[in-house]
Amino acid sequence: MQTPEFILVTTNYDTHIALIQLNRPKELNALNLQLMLELKEALRELDANDDVRAIIITGNERAFAAGADIKQMAGKSAIDMLNIDQFTTWDSIKKTKKPIIAAVSGFALGGGCELCMTCDMIVASETAKFGQPEIKIGVMPGAGGTQRLTRAVGKALAMEMVLTGKFISADEALAAGLINRVVPVELYMNEALKLAREIAAQSPVAVRLAKESVLQAYNGSLDEGLVFERKNFYLLFAGEDQKEGMAAFVEKRAPLFKGK
Ligand code: CAA
């Protein structure tokens, strides 16, 4: 990949964790087309890298991301939007097989809220604010906000947020089930890294199929999800990590997973 302009990517092969930082600080990390293409490419590469087992996406203390780039969209017609079809780039995020944690501080609005909801888990600082304020600029969420927010927090709160554009605090987001945890601002990256390390210590193949199965529950019906989950569970018995993991339990020692 060419050196990206709007994101910073770092990998730590000791911990097997990759960090993607959205990096348009002056624009509160507004998600323009190029940034999203860079994010897509970075995720594709990290997903294919066997030394990476968990990915963190973050912004900076002031903003995770304040939404899609309004200035870039403002003058577009419906046909322009259809032809550009920017949200197909976003689909690639949900195709990432490795677990993604959003580490959120400050604004996570519009596309920023949708981006962190597309990740698998959200760790937030006390200063985080979540919202879908598109209604205030005459549109509505377009990158999954009406669907993912509703599934996460339920109809009543999702409807209120989407129809009024109101923001909720990190504590409200935690109470509503939108995020995993809230910590003081100076700790949110550490907390995200801690969670990533815990996941990266597990069998990568089990993590991959478990993630796929949880998403299946989220996407489809319970019956379909149960069949899907069961097949993936049985499939894991074809691998060495299941043998190692279960043997280690019986032998009362720590497992050594190889991703095979
Ligand atoms: N797009 C483009 N630029 C943005 C932006 C966005 N989404 N959000 C902030 N910026 C820019 C501002 O224009 C400003 O730039 P200038 O200094 O050049 O004027 C800079 O970032 C700093 O922002 P503010 O001066 O507005 O900072 P603030 O602290 O006063 O307010 C804020 C912060 C409440 C987040 C405010 O910036 C805001 O309301 N931003 C827009 C939020 C929004 O509506 N998001 C939804 C976008 S549409 C979308 O995301 C569609 C979708 O479904 C994908």
Tab-separated table of C-alpha atoms and ligand atoms in Angstrom:
chain	number	residue	atom	x	y	z
A	1	MET	CA	0.000	0.000	0.000
A	2	GLN	CA	1.212	3.562	-0.728
A	3	THR	CA	1.801	5.632	2.397
A	4	PRO	CA	-1.671	6.732	3.422
A	5	GLU	CA	-2.375	10.423	3.938
A	6	PHE	CA	-5.247	10.333	6.419
A	7	ILE	CA	-4.548	7.290	8.589
A	8	LEU	CA	-1.559	6.021	10.576
A	9	VAL	CA	-1.025	2.278	10.810
A	10	THR	CA	1.264	0.604	13.343
A	11	THR	CA	1.735	-3.073	14.089
A	12	ASN	CA	3.243	-4.750	17.130
A	13	TYR	CA	4.292	-8.293	16.313
A	14	ASP	CA	5.034	-9.122	19.958
A	15	THR	CA	1.428	-8.542	20.951
A	16	HIS	CA	-0.030	-9.292	17.473
A	17	ILE	CA	-2.047	-6.071	17.644
A	18	ALA	CA	-2.395	-3.503	14.857
A	19	LEU	CA	-3.475	0.067	15.462
A	20	ILE	CA	-5.136	2.279	12.866
A	21	GLN	CA	-5.412	5.936	13.816
A	22	LEU	CA	-7.727	8.198	11.839
A	23	ASN	CA	-5.643	11.274	11.202
A	24	ARG	CA	-7.467	14.377	9.985
A	25	PRO	CA	-7.411	16.166	13.327
A	26	LYS	CA	-8.305	19.652	12.048
A	27	GLU	CA	-11.482	18.283	10.463
A	28	LEU	CA	-12.321	16.168	13.533
A	29	ASN	CA	-11.440	13.100	11.442
A	30	ALA	CA	-14.307	13.691	9.009
A	31	LEU	CA	-14.407	10.579	6.858
A	32	ASN	CA	-13.715	11.688	3.307
A	33	LEU	CA	-13.590	9.271	0.374
A	34	GLN	CA	-9.815	8.929	0.414
A	35	LEU	CA	-9.643	8.234	4.148
A	36	MET	CA	-12.218	5.472	3.764
A	37	LEU	CA	-10.331	3.938	0.821
A	38	GLU	CA	-7.137	4.015	2.904
A	39	LEU	CA	-8.952	2.395	5.810
A	40	LYS	CA	-10.339	-0.292	3.518
A	41	GLU	CA	-6.872	-1.060	2.121
A	42	ALA	CA	-5.244	-1.103	5.577
A	43	LEU	CA	-7.868	-3.515	6.903
A	44	ARG	CA	-7.449	-5.754	3.857
A	45	GLU	CA	-3.693	-5.942	4.430
A	46	LEU	CA	-3.939	-6.475	8.184
A	47	ASP	CA	-6.581	-9.156	7.691
A	48	ALA	CA	-4.181	-11.029	5.400
A	49	ASN	CA	-1.233	-10.662	7.800
A	50	ASP	CA	-0.858	-13.833	9.919
A	51	ASP	CA	1.076	-11.932	12.572
A	52	VAL	CA	-1.891	-9.698	13.350
A	53	ARG	CA	-4.613	-11.113	15.574
A	54	ALA	CA	-6.577	-8.038	16.666
A	55	ILE	CA	-7.047	-4.553	15.238
A	56	ILE	CA	-7.821	-1.291	17.033
A	57	ILE	CA	-9.280	1.708	15.217
A	58	THR	CA	-9.008	5.013	17.028
A	59	GLY	CA	-9.050	8.763	16.484
A	60	ASN	CA	-7.669	11.300	18.923
A	61	GLU	CA	-8.834	12.664	22.261
A	62	ARG	CA	-11.137	15.288	20.716
A	63	ALA	CA	-12.762	13.126	18.067
A	64	PHE	CA	-13.029	9.542	16.971
A	65	ALA	CA	-14.746	10.898	13.847
A	66	ALA	CA	-17.386	13.616	13.346
A	67	GLY	CA	-19.026	11.827	10.430
A	68	ALA	CA	-18.772	11.589	6.689
A	69	ASP	CA	-17.173	14.669	5.147
A	70	ILE	CA	-20.080	17.083	4.787
A	71	LYS	CA	-18.038	19.528	2.686
A	72	GLN	CA	-17.236	16.781	0.182
A	73	MET	CA	-20.893	15.724	-0.085
A	74	ALA	CA	-22.632	19.093	0.106
A	75	GLY	CA	-22.858	19.901	-3.613
A	76	LYS	CA	-23.541	16.381	-4.873
A	77	SER	CA	-26.701	15.291	-6.676
A	78	ALA	CA	-28.490	12.007	-6.006
A	79	ILE	CA	-27.004	10.570	-9.191
A	80	ASP	CA	-23.498	11.715	-8.147
A	81	MET	CA	-24.006	9.957	-4.809
A	82	LEU	CA	-25.278	6.831	-6.562
A	83	ASN	CA	-22.302	6.807	-8.938
A	84	ILE	CA	-19.738	7.457	-6.201
A	85	ASP	CA	-21.529	4.860	-4.032
A	86	GLN	CA	-19.238	5.624	-1.109
A	87	PHE	CA	-20.805	3.196	1.302
A	88	THR	CA	-19.648	0.155	-0.662
A	89	THR	CA	-16.185	1.039	0.683
A	90	TRP	CA	-17.656	0.751	4.168
A	91	ASP	CA	-18.843	-2.794	3.416
A	92	SER	CA	-15.219	-3.916	3.404
A	93	ILE	CA	-14.949	-3.085	7.108
A	94	LYS	CA	-17.661	-5.519	7.975
A	95	LYS	CA	-15.914	-8.176	5.873
A	96	THR	CA	-12.770	-8.037	8.050
A	97	LYS	CA	-12.320	-11.454	9.629
A	98	LYS	CA	-10.110	-10.347	12.496
A	99	PRO	CA	-11.679	-8.711	15.548
A	100	ILE	CA	-11.766	-4.907	15.489
A	101	ILE	CA	-12.025	-2.755	18.597
A	102	ALA	CA	-12.975	0.912	18.317
A	103	ALA	CA	-11.185	3.046	20.928
A	104	VAL	CA	-13.357	6.146	21.122
A	105	SER	CA	-12.763	9.526	22.730
A	106	GLY	CA	-14.699	12.707	21.983
A	107	PHE	CA	-17.082	12.856	19.038
A	108	ALA	CA	-18.344	9.674	17.367
A	109	LEU	CA	-21.040	11.202	15.195
A	110	GLY	CA	-22.872	10.235	12.016
A	111	GLY	CA	-20.492	8.102	9.985
A	112	GLY	CA	-18.145	8.156	12.999
A	113	CYS	CA	-20.781	6.467	15.150
A	114	GLU	CA	-21.562	4.100	12.267
A	115	LEU	CA	-17.882	3.262	11.867
A	116	CYS	CA	-17.469	2.341	15.516
A	117	MET	CA	-20.701	0.312	15.411
A	118	THR	CA	-19.269	-1.608	12.422
A	119	CYS	CA	-16.329	-2.575	14.628
A	120	ASP	CA	-16.847	-5.562	16.919
A	121	MET	CA	-16.402	-3.874	20.296
A	122	ILE	CA	-16.224	-0.296	21.551
A	123	VAL	CA	-14.081	0.991	24.398
A	124	ALA	CA	-14.827	4.618	25.243
A	125	SER	CA	-13.364	7.422	27.273
A	126	GLU	CA	-15.655	9.330	29.643
A	127	THR	CA	-15.568	12.209	27.154
A	128	ALA	CA	-17.034	10.197	24.271
A	129	LYS	CA	-20.246	11.413	22.660
A	130	PHE	CA	-22.239	9.219	20.311
A	131	GLY	CA	-24.885	10.484	17.913
A	132	GLN	CA	-26.509	10.312	14.500
A	133	PRO	CA	-26.997	14.041	13.819
A	134	GLU	CA	-27.599	13.682	10.051
A	135	ILE	CA	-31.203	14.788	10.544
A	136	LYS	CA	-29.836	18.216	11.461
A	137	ILE	CA	-28.247	18.584	8.025
A	138	GLY	CA	-31.320	17.365	6.224
A	139	VAL	CA	-30.389	13.783	5.635
A	140	MET	CA	-30.355	10.530	7.590
A	141	PRO	CA	-27.756	7.938	8.481
A	142	GLY	CA	-26.536	6.166	5.358
A	143	ALA	CA	-23.802	3.836	6.555
A	144	GLY	CA	-25.875	1.495	8.705
A	145	GLY	CA	-26.881	3.844	11.539
A	146	THR	CA	-30.607	3.152	11.433
A	147	GLN	CA	-29.972	-0.598	11.473
A	148	ARG	CA	-27.002	-1.059	13.792
A	149	LEU	CA	-28.024	1.578	16.345
A	150	THR	CA	-31.518	0.098	16.559
A	151	ARG	CA	-30.147	-3.383	17.102
A	152	ALA	CA	-27.706	-2.126	19.723
A	153	VAL	CA	-29.865	0.211	21.819
A	154	GLY	CA	-33.427	-0.738	20.865
A	155	LYS	CA	-36.096	1.108	18.943
A	156	ALA	CA	-37.034	3.849	21.401
A	157	LEU	CA	-33.591	5.358	21.947
A	158	ALA	CA	-32.468	4.761	18.335
A	159	MET	CA	-35.583	6.505	17.052
A	160	GLU	CA	-35.009	9.478	19.361
A	161	MET	CA	-31.335	9.796	18.406
A	162	VAL	CA	-31.947	9.423	14.669
A	163	LEU	CA	-34.975	11.730	14.579
A	164	THR	CA	-33.612	14.481	16.842
A	165	GLY	CA	-29.863	14.139	16.304
A	166	LYS	CA	-29.234	14.236	20.052
A	167	PHE	CA	-25.899	12.973	21.369
A	168	ILE	CA	-25.582	10.482	24.195
A	169	SER	CA	-22.716	10.345	26.690
A	170	ALA	CA	-20.399	7.388	27.157
A	171	ASP	CA	-22.243	6.426	30.347
A	172	GLU	CA	-25.604	6.518	28.549
A	173	ALA	CA	-24.107	4.489	25.688
A	174	LEU	CA	-22.866	1.904	28.174
A	175	ALA	CA	-26.236	1.687	29.910
A	176	ALA	CA	-27.955	1.298	26.525
A	177	GLY	CA	-25.653	-1.546	25.445
A	178	LEU	CA	-23.943	0.339	22.632
A	179	ILE	CA	-20.417	0.015	24.023
A	180	ASN	CA	-18.342	-2.363	26.097
A	181	ARG	CA	-16.804	-0.083	28.707
A	182	VAL	CA	-16.085	3.474	29.802
A	183	VAL	CA	-12.842	4.590	31.421
A	184	PRO	CA	-11.199	7.941	32.210
A	185	VAL	CA	-9.821	9.636	29.106
A	186	GLU	CA	-6.191	8.921	29.968
A	187	LEU	CA	-6.929	5.184	30.063
A	188	TYR	CA	-9.075	4.446	27.015
A	189	MET	CA	-6.198	3.383	24.734
A	190	ASN	CA	-4.711	1.197	27.464
A	191	GLU	CA	-8.080	-0.372	28.037
A	192	ALA	CA	-8.549	-1.072	24.317
A	193	LEU	CA	-5.047	-2.578	24.162
A	194	LYS	CA	-5.804	-4.743	27.195
A	195	LEU	CA	-8.931	-6.105	25.530
A	196	ALA	CA	-7.063	-6.633	22.240
A	197	ARG	CA	-4.260	-8.493	24.056
A	198	GLU	CA	-6.757	-10.774	25.754
A	199	ILE	CA	-8.316	-11.658	22.396
A	200	ALA	CA	-4.950	-11.968	20.625
A	201	ALA	CA	-3.916	-14.601	23.190
A	202	GLN	CA	-6.705	-16.933	22.042
A	203	SER	CA	-6.638	-19.289	19.097
A	204	PRO	CA	-6.849	-17.057	15.983
A	205	VAL	CA	-8.920	-19.634	14.124
A	206	ALA	CA	-11.391	-19.994	16.996
A	207	VAL	CA	-11.605	-16.191	17.311
A	208	ARG	CA	-12.296	-15.888	13.598
A	209	LEU	CA	-15.097	-18.427	13.561
A	210	ALA	CA	-16.542	-17.163	16.848
A	211	LYS	CA	-16.655	-13.590	15.482
A	212	GLU	CA	-18.320	-14.840	12.314
A	213	SER	CA	-20.886	-16.699	14.405
A	214	VAL	CA	-21.724	-13.739	16.675
A	215	LEU	CA	-22.197	-11.580	13.569
A	216	GLN	CA	-24.462	-14.228	12.148
A	217	ALA	CA	-26.667	-13.928	15.248
A	218	TYR	CA	-26.715	-10.194	14.701
A	219	ASN	CA	-27.512	-10.461	10.988
A	220	GLY	CA	-29.917	-13.307	10.556
A	221	SER	CA	-32.636	-15.261	12.340
A	222	LEU	CA	-31.945	-17.214	15.533
A	223	ASP	CA	-32.527	-20.571	13.806
A	224	GLU	CA	-30.126	-19.774	10.957
A	225	GLY	CA	-27.631	-18.444	13.466
A	226	LEU	CA	-27.772	-21.584	15.598
A	227	VAL	CA	-27.108	-23.839	12.594
A	228	PHE	CA	-24.267	-21.558	11.472
A	229	GLU	CA	-22.753	-21.474	14.943
A	230	ARG	CA	-22.974	-25.259	15.359
A	231	LYS	CA	-21.194	-25.907	12.037
A	232	ASN	CA	-18.399	-23.518	12.936
A	233	PHE	CA	-18.087	-25.106	16.373
A	234	TYR	CA	-17.736	-28.593	14.853
A	235	LEU	CA	-15.353	-27.261	12.195
A	236	LEU	CA	-12.936	-26.113	14.901
A	237	PHE	CA	-12.379	-29.745	15.804
A	238	ALA	CA	-10.509	-30.111	12.490
A	239	GLY	CA	-7.742	-27.868	13.825
A	240	GLU	CA	-4.713	-28.320	16.051
A	241	ASP	CA	-5.670	-25.441	18.338
A	242	GLN	CA	-8.762	-27.238	19.625
A	243	LYS	CA	-6.638	-30.279	20.501
A	244	GLU	CA	-4.022	-28.072	22.141
A	245	GLY	CA	-6.563	-25.918	23.996
A	246	MET	CA	-8.464	-28.862	25.439
A	247	ALA	CA	-5.287	-30.808	26.219
A	248	ALA	CA	-3.888	-27.775	28.051
A	249	PHE	CA	-7.058	-27.531	30.132
A	250	VAL	CA	-6.867	-31.189	31.114
A	251	GLU	CA	-3.132	-30.918	31.851
A	252	LYS	CA	-3.658	-27.676	33.852
A	253	ARG	CA	-1.198	-25.613	31.776
A	254	ALA	CA	-1.389	-22.559	29.484
A	255	PRO	CA	-2.221	-23.388	25.836
A	256	LEU	CA	0.138	-22.570	22.989
A	257	PHE	CA	-2.046	-21.684	19.987
A	258	LYS	CA	-0.636	-21.703	16.455
A	259	GLY	CA	-3.628	-20.736	14.356
A	260	LYS	CA	-3.724	-24.150	12.684
B	1	CAA	N1	-17.484	17.015	7.703
B	1	CAA	C1	-16.625	17.988	7.307
B	1	CAA	N2	-16.017	18.816	8.182
B	1	CAA	C2	-16.294	18.678	9.481
B	1	CAA	C3	-17.189	17.703	9.953
B	1	CAA	C4	-17.786	16.834	8.991
B	1	CAA	N3	-18.612	15.842	9.346
B	1	CAA	N4	-17.283	17.818	11.304
B	1	CAA	C5	-16.467	18.819	11.653
B	1	CAA	N5	-15.869	19.333	10.565
B	1	CAA	C6	-14.915	20.461	10.510
B	1	CAA	C7	-15.614	21.777	10.733
B	1	CAA	O1	-16.210	22.236	9.532
B	1	CAA	C8	-14.464	22.634	11.189
B	1	CAA	O2	-13.702	23.001	10.062
B	1	CAA	P1	-13.287	24.558	9.836
B	1	CAA	O3	-12.392	24.863	11.009
B	1	CAA	O4	-12.572	24.539	8.528
B	1	CAA	O5	-14.552	25.326	9.867
B	1	CAA	C9	-13.620	21.672	12.008
B	1	CAA	O6	-13.995	20.354	11.588
B	1	CAA	C10	-13.878	21.766	13.505
B	1	CAA	O7	-15.275	21.652	13.737
B	1	CAA	P2	-16.147	22.753	14.547
B	1	CAA	O8	-15.513	24.081	14.431
B	1	CAA	O9	-17.559	22.618	14.091
B	1	CAA	O10	-15.975	22.198	16.034
B	1	CAA	P3	-17.002	22.339	17.237
B	1	CAA	O11	-16.272	21.829	18.441
B	1	CAA	O12	-17.583	23.692	17.286
B	1	CAA	O13	-18.204	21.326	16.894
B	1	CAA	C11	-19.167	19.229	16.183
B	1	CAA	C12	-17.957	19.944	16.853
B	1	CAA	C13	-20.392	19.297	17.079
B	1	CAA	C14	-18.742	17.782	16.028
B	1	CAA	C15	-19.467	19.885	14.807
B	1	CAA	O14	-18.260	19.985	14.063
B	1	CAA	C16	-20.454	19.128	13.987
B	1	CAA	O15	-21.640	19.215	14.220
B	1	CAA	N6	-19.964	18.370	12.956
B	1	CAA	C17	-20.832	17.667	12.040
B	1	CAA	C18	-21.439	16.430	12.677
B	1	CAA	C19	-22.360	15.753	11.679
B	1	CAA	O16	-23.377	16.291	11.266
B	1	CAA	N7	-22.010	14.514	11.279
B	1	CAA	C20	-22.775	13.753	10.292
B	1	CAA	C21	-22.176	13.927	8.905
B	1	CAA	S1	-23.162	13.168	7.637
B	1	CAA	C22	-22.842	11.507	7.753
B	1	CAA	O17	-22.016	11.077	8.531
B	1	CAA	C23	-23.651	10.612	6.825
B	1	CAA	C24	-23.479	9.155	7.074
B	1	CAA	O18	-24.414	8.475	7.467
B	1	CAA	C25	-22.229	8.463	6.775
